[in-house]
Coordinates of C-alpha atoms and ligand atoms in Angstrom, one line a residue:
M232 CA -139.5 -80.2 144.6
C233 CA -136.7 -78.0 143.3
G234 CA -133.4 -77.9 145.2
I235 CA -130.8 -75.1 145.6
V236 CA -127.1 -75.3 146.6
A237 CA -124.5 -72.5 146.5
Y238 CA -120.9 -72.0 147.6
V239 CA -118.4 -69.3 148.1
G240 CA -115.0 -69.8 149.6
Q241 CA -111.5 -71.0 148.8
K242 CA -112.1 -74.5 147.5
P243 CA -113.1 -75.5 143.9
A244 CA -116.9 -74.8 143.9
L245 CA -117.9 -77.4 141.3
P246 CA -117.5 -80.6 143.2
I247 CA -119.3 -79.1 146.2
L248 CA -122.2 -78.0 144.1
L249 CA -122.5 -81.3 142.3
D250 CA -122.3 -83.3 145.5
G251 CA -125.0 -81.0 147.0
L252 CA -127.2 -81.5 144.0
K253 CA -126.8 -85.3 144.2
R254 CA -127.9 -85.2 147.9
L255 CA -131.1 -83.3 146.8
E256 CA -132.0 -85.9 144.2
Y257 CA -134.4 -87.7 146.5
R258 CA -136.7 -84.7 146.3
G259 CA -137.5 -85.5 142.7
Y260 CA -136.5 -83.3 139.7
D261 CA -136.4 -83.3 136.0
S262 CA -133.4 -81.1 135.1
A263 CA -130.3 -79.6 136.8
G264 CA -127.7 -77.0 136.3
V265 CA -124.8 -75.0 137.7
A266 CA -123.3 -71.5 137.3
V267 CA -119.8 -70.4 138.5
V268 CA -117.9 -67.2 138.3
T269 CA -114.3 -67.6 137.2
D270 CA -111.7 -65.2 135.8
G271 CA -114.3 -62.4 135.7
H272 CA -116.8 -64.5 133.6
L273 CA -120.1 -66.2 134.4
L274 CA -120.2 -69.8 133.1
I275 CA -123.5 -71.8 133.0
H276 CA -124.2 -75.4 132.3
K277 CA -127.7 -76.9 132.6
K278 CA -129.6 -79.8 131.1
A279 CA -132.8 -81.8 131.3
G280 CA -132.1 -85.1 133.0
K281 CA -130.1 -86.3 135.9
V282 CA -127.3 -84.5 137.8
R283 CA -124.8 -87.1 136.5
D284 CA -125.8 -86.1 132.9
V285 CA -125.2 -82.5 133.7
A286 CA -121.9 -83.3 135.5
A287 CA -120.6 -85.3 132.5
G288 CA -120.8 -82.4 130.1
I289 CA -119.3 -79.6 132.2
P290 CA -116.3 -78.0 130.4
M291 CA -112.8 -77.8 132.1
D292 CA -112.9 -74.1 132.6
F293 CA -115.5 -74.4 135.4
E294 CA -113.0 -76.2 137.6
A295 CA -111.0 -73.3 138.9
A296 CA -114.0 -71.4 140.2
T297 CA -114.4 -70.9 144.0
I298 CA -118.0 -69.6 143.8
G299 CA -121.1 -70.9 142.2
I300 CA -124.8 -71.9 142.4
G301 CA -126.6 -75.1 141.5
H302 CA -130.2 -76.2 141.1
T303 CA -132.4 -79.2 140.5
R304 CA -135.6 -78.2 138.9
W305 CA -139.0 -79.8 139.2
A306 CA -141.0 -78.0 136.5
T307 CA -143.9 -75.7 137.3
H308 CA -143.9 -73.2 134.5
G309 CA -142.6 -74.5 131.2
E310 CA -141.8 -78.1 130.4
P311 CA -138.6 -79.8 131.6
S312 CA -135.9 -78.9 129.0
D313 CA -132.3 -77.7 128.8
T314 CA -133.5 -74.1 128.3
N315 CA -136.0 -74.0 131.1
A316 CA -133.5 -75.6 133.5
H317 CA -131.9 -73.2 136.1
P318 CA -129.7 -71.2 136.5
H319 CA -131.4 -68.5 134.5
F320 CA -129.4 -65.4 133.4
D321 CA -129.9 -61.8 132.3
C322 CA -129.5 -60.2 128.9
A323 CA -125.8 -59.5 129.3
G324 CA -125.0 -63.0 130.7
E325 CA -123.6 -61.4 133.9
I326 CA -126.1 -62.4 136.5
A327 CA -127.3 -65.9 137.2
L328 CA -130.1 -67.0 139.5
V329 CA -131.6 -70.2 140.8
H330 CA -135.1 -70.2 142.3
N331 CA -137.5 -72.5 144.1
G332 CA -141.1 -71.4 144.3
I333 CA -143.5 -69.6 142.0
I334 CA -143.3 -65.9 141.0
E335 CA -147.0 -65.2 140.8
N336 CA -146.8 -61.8 139.0
Y337 CA -144.1 -63.0 136.5
A338 CA -146.3 -62.3 133.5
A339 CA -146.7 -58.6 134.4
I340 CA -143.0 -58.2 135.2
K341 CA -142.1 -59.9 132.0
S342 CA -144.3 -57.6 129.8
K343 CA -142.9 -54.5 131.5
L344 CA -139.3 -55.7 131.1
E345 CA -139.8 -56.8 127.4
A346 CA -141.2 -53.3 126.7
G347 CA -138.0 -52.0 128.2
G348 CA -135.9 -54.1 125.8
H349 CA -135.2 -57.2 127.8
V350 CA -135.1 -60.4 125.7
F351 CA -136.5 -63.6 127.4
K352 CA -135.3 -67.0 126.4
T353 CA -137.4 -69.4 128.5
Q354 CA -141.0 -70.2 129.5
T355 CA -140.2 -70.0 133.2
D356 CA -141.5 -67.6 135.8
T357 CA -138.0 -67.4 137.2
E358 CA -136.5 -65.7 134.2
A359 CA -138.6 -62.6 135.0
L360 CA -136.8 -62.2 138.3
V361 CA -133.2 -62.4 136.9
H362 CA -134.1 -59.7 134.3
L363 CA -135.6 -57.6 137.1
V364 CA -132.4 -57.9 139.1
E365 CA -130.5 -56.8 136.0
D366 CA -132.7 -53.8 135.7
W367 CA -132.0 -52.8 139.3
Y368 CA -128.3 -53.5 138.9
R369 CA -128.1 -50.8 136.2
V370 CA -129.3 -48.3 138.9
S371 CA -127.7 -49.6 142.1
H372 CA -124.4 -51.2 140.8
D373 CA -124.6 -53.4 143.8
L374 CA -125.9 -57.0 143.6
F375 CA -127.3 -57.2 147.1
T376 CA -129.3 -54.0 146.6
A377 CA -130.4 -55.0 143.1
V378 CA -131.7 -58.3 144.4
R379 CA -133.4 -56.7 147.4
L380 CA -135.2 -54.1 145.3
A381 CA -136.2 -56.6 142.7
L382 CA -137.8 -58.8 145.4
L383 CA -139.9 -55.9 146.7
E384 CA -141.7 -56.1 143.3
V385 CA -142.4 -59.8 143.4
H386 CA -145.5 -61.6 144.6
G387 CA -145.3 -65.3 145.3
A388 CA -142.9 -67.7 146.9
Y389 CA -139.2 -67.9 146.5
G390 CA -135.9 -69.3 147.8
I391 CA -133.2 -67.9 145.6
A392 CA -129.4 -67.7 145.2
V393 CA -127.7 -65.2 142.8
V394 CA -124.2 -64.6 141.6
S395 CA -122.7 -62.1 139.2
S396 CA -119.5 -61.8 137.2
R397 CA -119.5 -58.1 138.3
E398 CA -119.0 -59.1 141.9
P399 CA -117.0 -62.3 141.6
S400 CA -116.9 -63.4 145.3
R401 CA -120.5 -62.6 146.4
V402 CA -123.5 -64.9 146.7
V403 CA -126.8 -63.2 147.5
A404 CA -129.7 -65.4 148.7
A405 CA -133.2 -64.7 150.0
R406 CA -136.3 -66.5 151.0
K407 CA -140.1 -66.1 151.3
G408 CA -142.2 -69.2 151.6
S409 CA -139.6 -71.5 150.3
P410 CA -136.9 -72.7 152.8
L411 CA -133.2 -71.7 152.7
V412 CA -130.4 -72.5 155.0
L413 CA -126.9 -71.1 155.2
G414 CA -124.0 -73.3 156.1
I415 CA -121.2 -71.7 158.0
G416 CA -117.6 -72.9 157.3
N417 CA -114.2 -71.6 157.9
G418 CA -113.7 -68.8 155.4
E419 CA -116.4 -70.5 153.3
Y420 CA -120.2 -70.4 153.1
F421 CA -122.9 -72.6 151.7
V422 CA -126.5 -72.0 150.8
A423 CA -129.1 -74.7 150.4
S424 CA -132.8 -75.3 150.2
D425 CA -132.4 -78.3 152.5
P426 CA -129.6 -79.0 155.0
A427 CA -129.1 -82.5 153.3
A428 CA -127.2 -80.7 150.5
I429 CA -124.5 -79.3 152.8
I430 CA -124.1 -81.3 156.0
S431 CA -121.2 -83.3 154.7
N432 CA -119.3 -79.9 154.7
T433 CA -120.6 -78.2 157.8
R434 CA -123.2 -78.8 160.5
Q435 CA -123.2 -75.1 161.6
V436 CA -126.2 -73.5 160.0
V437 CA -128.4 -70.4 160.0
Y438 CA -132.0 -70.7 158.9
L439 CA -133.3 -67.7 156.9
E440 CA -136.8 -66.6 157.8
D441 CA -139.4 -65.3 155.3
G442 CA -138.6 -61.9 154.0
E443 CA -134.8 -62.2 154.8
I444 CA -131.9 -61.7 152.4
V445 CA -128.2 -62.4 152.9
S446 CA -125.0 -61.4 151.2
L447 CA -122.1 -63.9 151.6
D448 CA -118.5 -63.6 150.7
P449 CA -115.4 -65.5 152.0
S450 CA -114.9 -62.8 154.8
G451 CA -118.4 -63.2 156.3
Y452 CA -122.1 -62.7 155.8
V453 CA -124.7 -59.9 156.4
T454 CA -128.4 -60.6 156.9
K455 CA -131.2 -58.0 156.4
T456 CA -134.8 -57.9 155.7
I457 CA -136.0 -57.2 152.2
Q458 CA -137.0 -53.8 153.5
N459 CA -133.3 -53.3 154.5
A460 CA -133.6 -53.6 158.3
D461 CA -130.7 -55.4 160.0
V462 CA -131.3 -58.8 161.4
M463 CA -129.1 -60.8 163.8
K464 CA -129.2 -64.5 163.2
K465 CA -128.4 -67.4 165.5
V466 CA -126.0 -70.2 164.4
M467 CA -127.4 -73.6 165.1
E468 CA -126.1 -77.1 164.8
V469 CA -127.8 -79.7 162.6
T470 CA -128.0 -83.0 164.5
L471 CA -130.2 -84.9 162.1
E472 CA -128.7 -87.6 159.9
L473 CA -129.0 -87.5 156.2
E474 CA -131.9 -90.0 155.9
Q475 CA -133.9 -88.1 158.5
I476 CA -133.4 -84.8 156.7
E477 CA -134.5 -86.3 153.4
K478 CA -137.8 -87.2 155.0
G479 CA -138.1 -83.7 156.5
G480 CA -137.5 -85.2 160.0
Y481 CA -140.5 -87.5 159.5
D482 CA -140.2 -91.3 159.6
H483 CA -141.7 -91.7 156.2
F484 CA -142.3 -89.8 153.0
M485 CA -146.1 -90.4 153.4
L486 CA -146.2 -88.7 156.8
K487 CA -144.1 -85.8 155.4
E488 CA -146.5 -85.5 152.5
I489 CA -149.5 -85.6 154.8
H490 CA -148.0 -82.7 156.8
E491 CA -147.1 -80.7 153.7
Q492 CA -150.8 -80.3 152.8
P493 CA -151.3 -76.8 154.2
E494 CA -148.5 -75.7 152.0
T495 CA -149.4 -77.8 148.9
I496 CA -153.0 -76.6 149.0
M497 CA -151.7 -73.1 149.1
N498 CA -149.4 -73.8 146.2
T499 CA -152.3 -75.0 144.1
L500 CA -154.2 -71.8 144.9
R501 CA -151.2 -69.5 144.5
G502 CA -151.8 -66.7 142.1
R503 CA -155.1 -68.1 140.9
L504 CA -157.6 -66.3 143.1
N505 CA -159.2 -63.0 142.2
E506 CA -160.7 -61.6 145.3
K507 CA -162.3 -58.5 143.7
E508 CA -164.2 -60.4 141.0
G509 CA -164.8 -63.4 143.2
T510 CA -163.4 -65.9 140.7
A511 CA -160.3 -67.9 139.8
R512 CA -157.8 -67.4 137.0
L513 CA -156.5 -70.6 135.4
G514 CA -154.0 -69.7 132.6
G515 CA -153.7 -73.3 131.3
L516 CA -157.4 -73.3 130.5
R517 CA -157.6 -69.9 128.9
E518 CA -157.4 -71.1 125.3
L519 CA -160.1 -73.8 126.0
T520 CA -162.5 -71.6 127.8
D521 CA -164.9 -71.1 124.9
R522 CA -165.0 -74.7 124.1
I523 CA -165.5 -75.6 127.7
L524 CA -168.4 -73.2 128.0
A525 CA -170.0 -74.5 124.8
A526 CA -169.8 -78.1 125.9
D527 CA -172.9 -80.2 126.4
R528 CA -171.4 -82.2 129.3
F529 CA -168.1 -83.2 130.9
T530 CA -166.6 -86.6 131.3
I531 CA -164.0 -86.9 134.1
T532 CA -161.7 -90.0 133.8
A533 CA -158.9 -91.2 136.0
C534 CA -157.7 -94.1 138.1
G535 CA -157.3 -94.8 141.9
T536 CA -157.2 -91.8 144.1
S537 CA -157.4 -89.5 141.1
W538 CA -160.8 -91.1 140.3
H539 CA -162.0 -90.4 143.8
A540 CA -161.1 -86.7 143.2
G541 CA -163.1 -86.9 140.0
L542 CA -166.2 -88.0 141.9
V543 CA -165.9 -85.0 144.2
G544 CA -165.4 -82.8 141.1
Q545 CA -168.6 -84.2 139.6
Y546 CA -170.6 -83.1 142.7
M547 CA -168.9 -79.7 142.7
L548 CA -169.3 -78.9 139.0
E549 CA -172.9 -80.1 138.8
Q550 CA -174.0 -78.1 141.9
Y551 CA -172.2 -74.9 141.2
A552 CA -171.5 -74.7 137.4
R553 CA -174.7 -76.7 136.5
I554 CA -173.0 -78.8 133.8
P555 CA -173.8 -82.5 133.5
V556 CA -170.8 -84.5 134.5
R557 CA -170.0 -88.3 134.4
V558 CA -167.0 -89.8 136.0
E559 CA -165.5 -93.0 134.7
Y560 CA -162.6 -95.3 135.5
A561 CA -160.1 -94.7 132.7
S562 CA -159.7 -98.4 132.2
E563 CA -163.4 -98.8 131.5
F564 CA -163.8 -95.7 129.4
R565 CA -161.2 -96.8 126.9
Y566 CA -162.8 -100.2 126.2
R567 CA -166.5 -99.6 126.1
N568 CA -167.0 -97.6 122.9
P569 CA -167.9 -94.4 124.8
I570 CA -170.3 -91.9 123.4
V571 CA -168.0 -88.9 123.2
G572 CA -167.6 -86.4 120.4
P573 CA -166.6 -82.8 119.5
S574 CA -169.2 -81.2 121.8
D575 CA -167.7 -83.0 124.9
V576 CA -165.0 -82.0 127.2
V577 CA -163.0 -84.9 128.7
W578 CA -161.0 -84.1 131.9
L579 CA -158.1 -86.4 132.8
I580 CA -157.0 -86.3 136.4
S581 CA -153.6 -87.8 137.1
Q582 CA -150.9 -87.1 139.7
S583 CA -148.1 -88.7 137.6
G584 CA -149.5 -87.8 134.2
E585 CA -148.2 -91.2 133.0
T586 CA -150.9 -93.7 134.1
A587 CA -151.3 -96.0 131.1
D588 CA -155.1 -96.3 131.3
T589 CA -155.6 -92.6 131.8
L590 CA -153.3 -91.9 128.9
A591 CA -155.2 -94.4 126.7
A592 CA -158.5 -92.8 127.7
L593 CA -157.1 -89.4 126.7
R594 CA -156.1 -90.7 123.3
E595 CA -159.5 -92.3 122.8
A596 CA -161.3 -89.1 123.7
R597 CA -159.0 -87.1 121.3
A598 CA -159.6 -89.6 118.5
R599 CA -163.3 -89.0 118.9
G600 CA -162.9 -85.3 118.6
A601 CA -163.5 -84.3 122.2
T602 CA -161.7 -81.3 123.8
T603 CA -159.3 -82.7 126.5
A604 CA -158.1 -81.0 129.6
G605 CA -155.6 -82.3 132.2
I606 CA -155.5 -81.9 136.0
V607 CA -152.0 -83.1 136.5
N608 CA -149.1 -82.8 139.0
V609 CA -146.0 -83.6 137.0
V610 CA -145.3 -80.8 134.5
G611 CA -144.4 -82.0 131.0
S612 CA -145.7 -85.5 131.7
S613 CA -147.4 -87.4 128.8
I614 CA -150.9 -86.4 129.8
A615 CA -149.9 -82.8 130.3
R616 CA -148.4 -82.7 126.8
E617 CA -151.1 -84.5 125.0
T618 CA -154.1 -82.7 126.4
D619 CA -155.4 -79.4 124.8
G620 CA -154.8 -77.6 128.0
G621 CA -155.2 -78.0 131.7
T622 CA -154.3 -77.1 135.3
Y623 CA -151.2 -78.1 137.1
L624 CA -151.4 -78.9 140.8
H625 CA -148.0 -77.5 141.9
A626 CA -148.0 -80.0 144.8
G627 CA -144.4 -81.0 144.3
P628 CA -143.1 -84.5 143.9
E629 CA -145.1 -87.2 145.7
I630 CA -142.9 -90.0 146.7
G631 CA -145.0 -92.1 149.1
V632 CA -146.9 -94.7 146.9
A633 CA -150.2 -93.9 148.6
S634 CA -151.4 -90.6 147.3
T635 CA -152.1 -87.9 149.9
K636 CA -151.1 -84.4 149.0
A637 CA -151.9 -84.9 145.3
F638 CA -155.5 -85.7 146.3
T639 CA -156.1 -82.6 148.3
S640 CA -154.5 -80.5 145.5
Q641 CA -156.7 -82.2 142.9
L642 CA -159.7 -81.3 145.0
T643 CA -158.4 -77.7 145.3
A644 CA -157.8 -77.5 141.5
L645 CA -161.3 -78.8 140.9
S646 CA -162.8 -76.2 143.2
L647 CA -160.9 -73.5 141.3
I648 CA -162.3 -74.8 138.0
T649 CA -165.8 -75.0 139.5
L650 CA -165.5 -71.4 140.8
M651 CA -164.2 -70.1 137.4
L652 CA -166.9 -71.9 135.4
G653 CA -169.7 -71.0 137.8
R654 CA -168.7 -67.3 137.5
L655 CA -168.5 -67.5 133.8
R656 CA -171.8 -69.3 133.4
G657 CA -173.5 -67.0 135.9
T658 CA -174.5 -69.8 138.2
I659 CA -172.3 -68.3 140.9
G660 CA -172.9 -64.7 141.6
P661 CA -170.2 -62.2 142.5
D662 CA -170.9 -62.2 146.3
Q663 CA -171.0 -66.0 146.4
G664 CA -167.8 -66.0 144.3
R665 CA -166.1 -63.7 146.8
A666 CA -167.2 -65.9 149.7
I667 CA -165.7 -68.9 148.0
V668 CA -162.5 -67.1 147.3
H669 CA -162.3 -66.1 151.0
E670 CA -162.9 -69.6 152.2
L671 CA -160.3 -71.0 149.8
E672 CA -157.7 -68.5 151.1
I673 CA -158.1 -69.7 154.7
L674 CA -158.3 -73.4 153.8
P675 CA -154.5 -74.0 154.3
E676 CA -154.8 -72.7 157.9
K677 CA -157.7 -75.0 158.5
A678 CA -155.8 -78.0 157.1
E679 CA -153.0 -77.1 159.6
K680 CA -155.6 -77.3 162.5
V681 CA -156.7 -80.7 161.4
L682 CA -153.1 -81.9 161.6
E683 CA -152.9 -80.9 165.2
Q684 CA -155.0 -84.0 166.1
E685 CA -152.2 -86.4 165.3
Q686 CA -152.0 -87.7 168.9
T687 CA -155.8 -88.6 169.0
V688 CA -155.4 -90.4 165.7
R689 CA -152.5 -92.4 167.1
E690 CA -154.7 -93.5 170.0
I691 CA -157.5 -94.6 167.8
A692 CA -155.0 -96.4 165.5
R693 CA -153.7 -98.4 168.5
E694 CA -157.2 -99.4 169.5
F695 CA -158.1 -100.7 166.0
Q696 CA -154.8 -102.1 164.7
S697 CA -155.8 -105.7 164.9
I698 CA -159.2 -105.3 163.3
R699 CA -159.7 -107.1 160.0
N700 CA -162.4 -105.2 158.3
F701 CA -163.5 -101.5 158.3
L702 CA -166.5 -99.7 156.8
Y703 CA -166.2 -96.0 155.7
L704 CA -169.5 -94.2 155.2
G705 CA -170.1 -90.7 153.9
R706 CA -172.8 -88.8 152.0
G707 CA -172.8 -86.1 149.3
Y708 CA -169.3 -84.6 148.9
N709 CA -168.0 -87.0 151.5
F710 CA -169.1 -90.2 149.9
P711 CA -165.9 -90.1 147.7
V712 CA -164.0 -89.3 150.9
A713 CA -165.3 -92.6 152.3
L714 CA -164.0 -94.4 149.3
E715 CA -160.6 -92.7 149.5
G716 CA -160.3 -93.2 153.3
A717 CA -161.0 -96.9 152.7
L718 CA -158.5 -97.1 149.9
K719 CA -155.7 -95.5 152.0
L720 CA -156.3 -98.1 154.7
K721 CA -156.3 -101.0 152.2
E722 CA -153.2 -99.8 150.4
I723 CA -150.9 -99.5 153.3
S724 CA -152.2 -101.6 156.1
Y725 CA -153.6 -104.5 154.1
I726 CA -156.8 -104.4 156.1
H727 CA -160.0 -104.9 154.1
A728 CA -162.0 -101.7 154.0
E729 CA -165.0 -100.7 152.1
G730 CA -166.3 -97.2 151.3
Y731 CA -170.1 -96.8 150.9
P732 CA -172.6 -94.0 150.6
A733 CA -174.0 -93.8 154.1
A734 CA -177.6 -94.3 153.2
E735 CA -176.8 -97.4 151.1
M736 CA -175.6 -99.2 154.2
K737 CA -179.1 -100.4 154.9
H738 CA -179.1 -102.2 151.5
G739 CA -176.4 -104.7 152.4
P740 CA -173.4 -103.7 154.5
I741 CA -175.5 -103.3 157.6
A742 CA -175.6 -107.1 157.8
L743 CA -171.9 -107.1 158.6
I744 CA -172.0 -104.7 161.5
D745 CA -170.9 -105.9 164.9
R746 CA -168.2 -105.0 167.4
D747 CA -165.5 -106.3 165.1
M748 CA -166.5 -104.1 162.2
P749 CA -165.7 -100.5 163.1
V750 CA -167.4 -97.9 161.1
V751 CA -165.8 -94.6 160.1
F752 CA -168.5 -91.9 159.5
I753 CA -167.4 -88.8 157.6
T754 CA -170.0 -86.3 158.7
P755 CA -169.1 -82.6 158.7
R756 CA -172.0 -80.2 159.3
D757 CA -173.1 -80.1 155.6
G758 CA -176.4 -80.5 153.8
T759 CA -176.5 -84.2 154.6
Y760 CA -175.5 -84.1 158.2
K761 CA -178.9 -84.8 159.8
K762 CA -179.5 -87.8 157.5
V763 CA -176.1 -89.3 158.3
L764 CA -177.0 -89.0 162.1
S765 CA -179.8 -91.5 161.5
N766 CA -177.3 -93.9 159.8
I767 CA -175.1 -93.5 162.9
Q768 CA -178.0 -94.5 165.1
E769 CA -178.5 -97.6 163.0
V770 CA -174.9 -98.6 163.6
K771 CA -175.1 -97.9 167.3
A772 CA -178.2 -100.0 167.6
R773 CA -176.1 -102.9 166.3
K774 CA -173.3 -102.4 168.8
G775 CA -170.9 -101.2 166.1
R776 CA -167.9 -99.1 167.2
L777 CA -167.8 -95.7 165.7
I778 CA -165.1 -93.2 164.6
A779 CA -166.5 -89.9 163.4
V780 CA -164.9 -87.2 161.4
A781 CA -167.0 -84.2 162.4
D782 CA -167.3 -80.5 162.5
E783 CA -165.3 -78.8 165.3
N784 CA -168.5 -77.4 166.8
D785 CA -170.5 -80.6 166.7
Q786 CA -171.4 -81.5 170.3
E787 CA -174.1 -84.0 169.3
I788 CA -171.6 -86.4 167.8
T789 CA -169.6 -86.7 171.0
R790 CA -172.6 -88.6 172.5
L791 CA -172.9 -91.0 169.6
A792 CA -169.3 -91.8 168.5
D793 CA -166.7 -93.7 170.3
F794 CA -164.0 -91.5 168.8
V795 CA -164.2 -88.1 167.2
L796 CA -161.8 -86.4 164.9
R797 CA -162.5 -82.7 164.3
V798 CA -162.4 -80.6 161.2
P799 CA -162.9 -76.8 161.1
H800 CA -166.2 -75.7 159.5
T801 CA -166.0 -74.8 155.8
L802 CA -168.3 -74.6 152.7
D803 CA -169.9 -78.0 151.9
F804 CA -168.0 -78.5 148.7
L805 CA -164.6 -77.8 150.3
T806 CA -165.1 -80.2 153.2
P807 CA -163.4 -83.2 151.5
I808 CA -160.1 -81.2 151.4
L809 CA -160.2 -81.3 155.2
T810 CA -162.1 -84.5 156.1
I811 CA -159.6 -86.8 154.2
I812 CA -156.6 -85.6 156.2
P813 CA -157.5 -87.4 159.5
L814 CA -158.3 -90.5 157.4
Q815 CA -154.8 -90.4 155.8
L816 CA -153.3 -90.2 159.3
L817 CA -155.5 -93.0 160.6
A818 CA -154.4 -95.3 157.7
Y819 CA -150.8 -94.3 158.3
Y820 CA -150.7 -95.0 162.0
I821 CA -152.7 -98.3 161.8
A822 CA -150.2 -99.4 159.1
I823 CA -147.2 -98.4 161.3
D824 CA -148.7 -100.2 164.3
R825 CA -149.0 -103.3 162.1
G826 CA -145.3 -103.0 161.0
C827 CA -146.1 -102.3 157.3
N828 CA -143.9 -100.5 154.9
V829 CA -146.0 -97.5 154.3
D830 CA -143.9 -95.8 151.6
Q831 CA -143.7 -98.9 149.5
P832 CA -146.7 -101.1 150.1
R833 CA -146.6 -104.6 148.7
N834 CA -147.7 -105.1 145.1
L835 CA -148.3 -101.4 144.4
A836 CA -146.5 -98.9 142.2
K837 CA -146.5 -95.2 142.3
S838 CA -147.1 -94.8 138.7
V839 CA -148.8 -97.6 136.8
T840 CA -147.5 -97.4 133.2
V841 CA -148.8 -100.7 132.1
E842 CA -152.4 -101.8 131.4
Ligands
LIG1034 C1 -151.4 -95.9 141.3 C2 -151.0 -95.3 142.6 C3 -152.2 -94.5 143.1 C4 -152.8 -93.5 142.1 C5 -153.1 -94.2 140.8 C6 -153.4 -93.2 139.7 O1 -152.3 -97.0 141.5 O2 -150.6 -96.2 143.5 O3 -151.8 -93.8 144.3 O4 -153.9 -92.9 142.6 O5 -152.0 -95.0 140.3 O6 -152.2 -92.5 139.5 P1 -152.1 -91.1 138.8 O7 -150.7 -90.8 138.8 O8 -152.7 -91.2 137.4 O9 -152.9 -90.1 139.6

């Protein structure tokens, strides 16, 4: 995800900024840049690529500056490019700003400012904010006030740092929904999105809370709320080491990414729900909407975890939008002379946007005249560029090889697409649409609740760590979750696991069941619940040991299962977004107990760019 670092003090700012940016590299980024104020001028240098590429091209006149801001960008709006890299600046080239997060109402702000004469140079949401600050500066002639007033107009998430040549020794920073920490030195101050960027300079820090803004200059700092109320902050000491900070205090990136899910689900939803109309807005599909609505059927194609998301998508789209959907492994689709033509829409799901088979499937579909749409995490990736349109996940970089947060964001994106198409086709009515919007809005909180059961998962993991085979069973929307739960376990613990539709068990796998073959049932209270209970009885009768992922209010299951993991109740089609989370944790803790390298499992790659 994006990274911020800022400095104001007596020392040359540039080496501090570049060192800070290098320490943020682990977060993943596609471009970087710095801005300094020196000799009454604002100087900016930014580039697509690595921090070292940016550093190599910085002109000499940056070196005397003792104030500056820096940024590593992970694209969300607008492809990775020199122009879209941060810092962004105003019309006069006097104010520069770096931003993490998403400004949801940037389009409205941009139109208003353009009408007032502002000229925009980039495709980013961030640029709207710097022009808005410029507008307020004309009125207030004070950077702190201008930033504060601009932020009152903004919806969305932000961590920002701002400098201006008009106030050459002031940094203004603020946060809402995107972390920011101040580093307190001796006559010098630092700002960073992550303490990793500044702990080589100081371990005394102040954490900003949501809705707080700070003005820093070499003589001190003042914190207020965006509404202009005073706030007193406590200085704390960072005791974590660099490596621990990089993993957010977690032992592994995978665990960090599992825990990020309430936030990443929210990021996928951000700015896309329309409560009043009971629908979703997806800007990246706008130009394709007519073609999508006219399509005879959809094909979803993907690999690995993304393919599992596609299977859930098929169930969602067929049930709610009433469009025939087939789901195919990209590697099969590309080689079997598929029947696809101009009346088809082919959806490509990919976290990386670079998977060779999915990219080849996309090219095959295009060659046959189909409309193509991506559901992709990495902005500006090959699949994102070559599709006719699509939806980004905004889940941030996923570093653990086994996909976790990308999966729940893929499901969230698919539910938004389903909602939008259902409303447009009239298969979802306005009241039902509003109920879905409401449920989506509270889903991040529900994901948070699921994560509270980590201790129970650890106990279950300890019990089963030496088992050699697992069976995962689910039905309806949770059949693909069974596949994905089994895949997680295989990938990182090297235990053989199979996912199956629960009712198919009796056609084969039931022969395997005994005490040494634990069965994981994914059985929230949805339309198939009662049927799955019978399958559970069949396993019990054969002395199988049972772990259930069940609804928080389900008492019946306590009698039947040896271990129960709970998920809050939600709409049937959204249950996979919650039920997969305990299974990710289960795989993680079993792998840890077995001493496996969870972030880099043997033989696997994060992005498979070969056939
Ligand atoms: C690799 C990864 C999986 C991922 C799959 C598809 O196998 O290890 O975690 O699901 O590729 O990747 P994509 O980036 O296209 O979603």
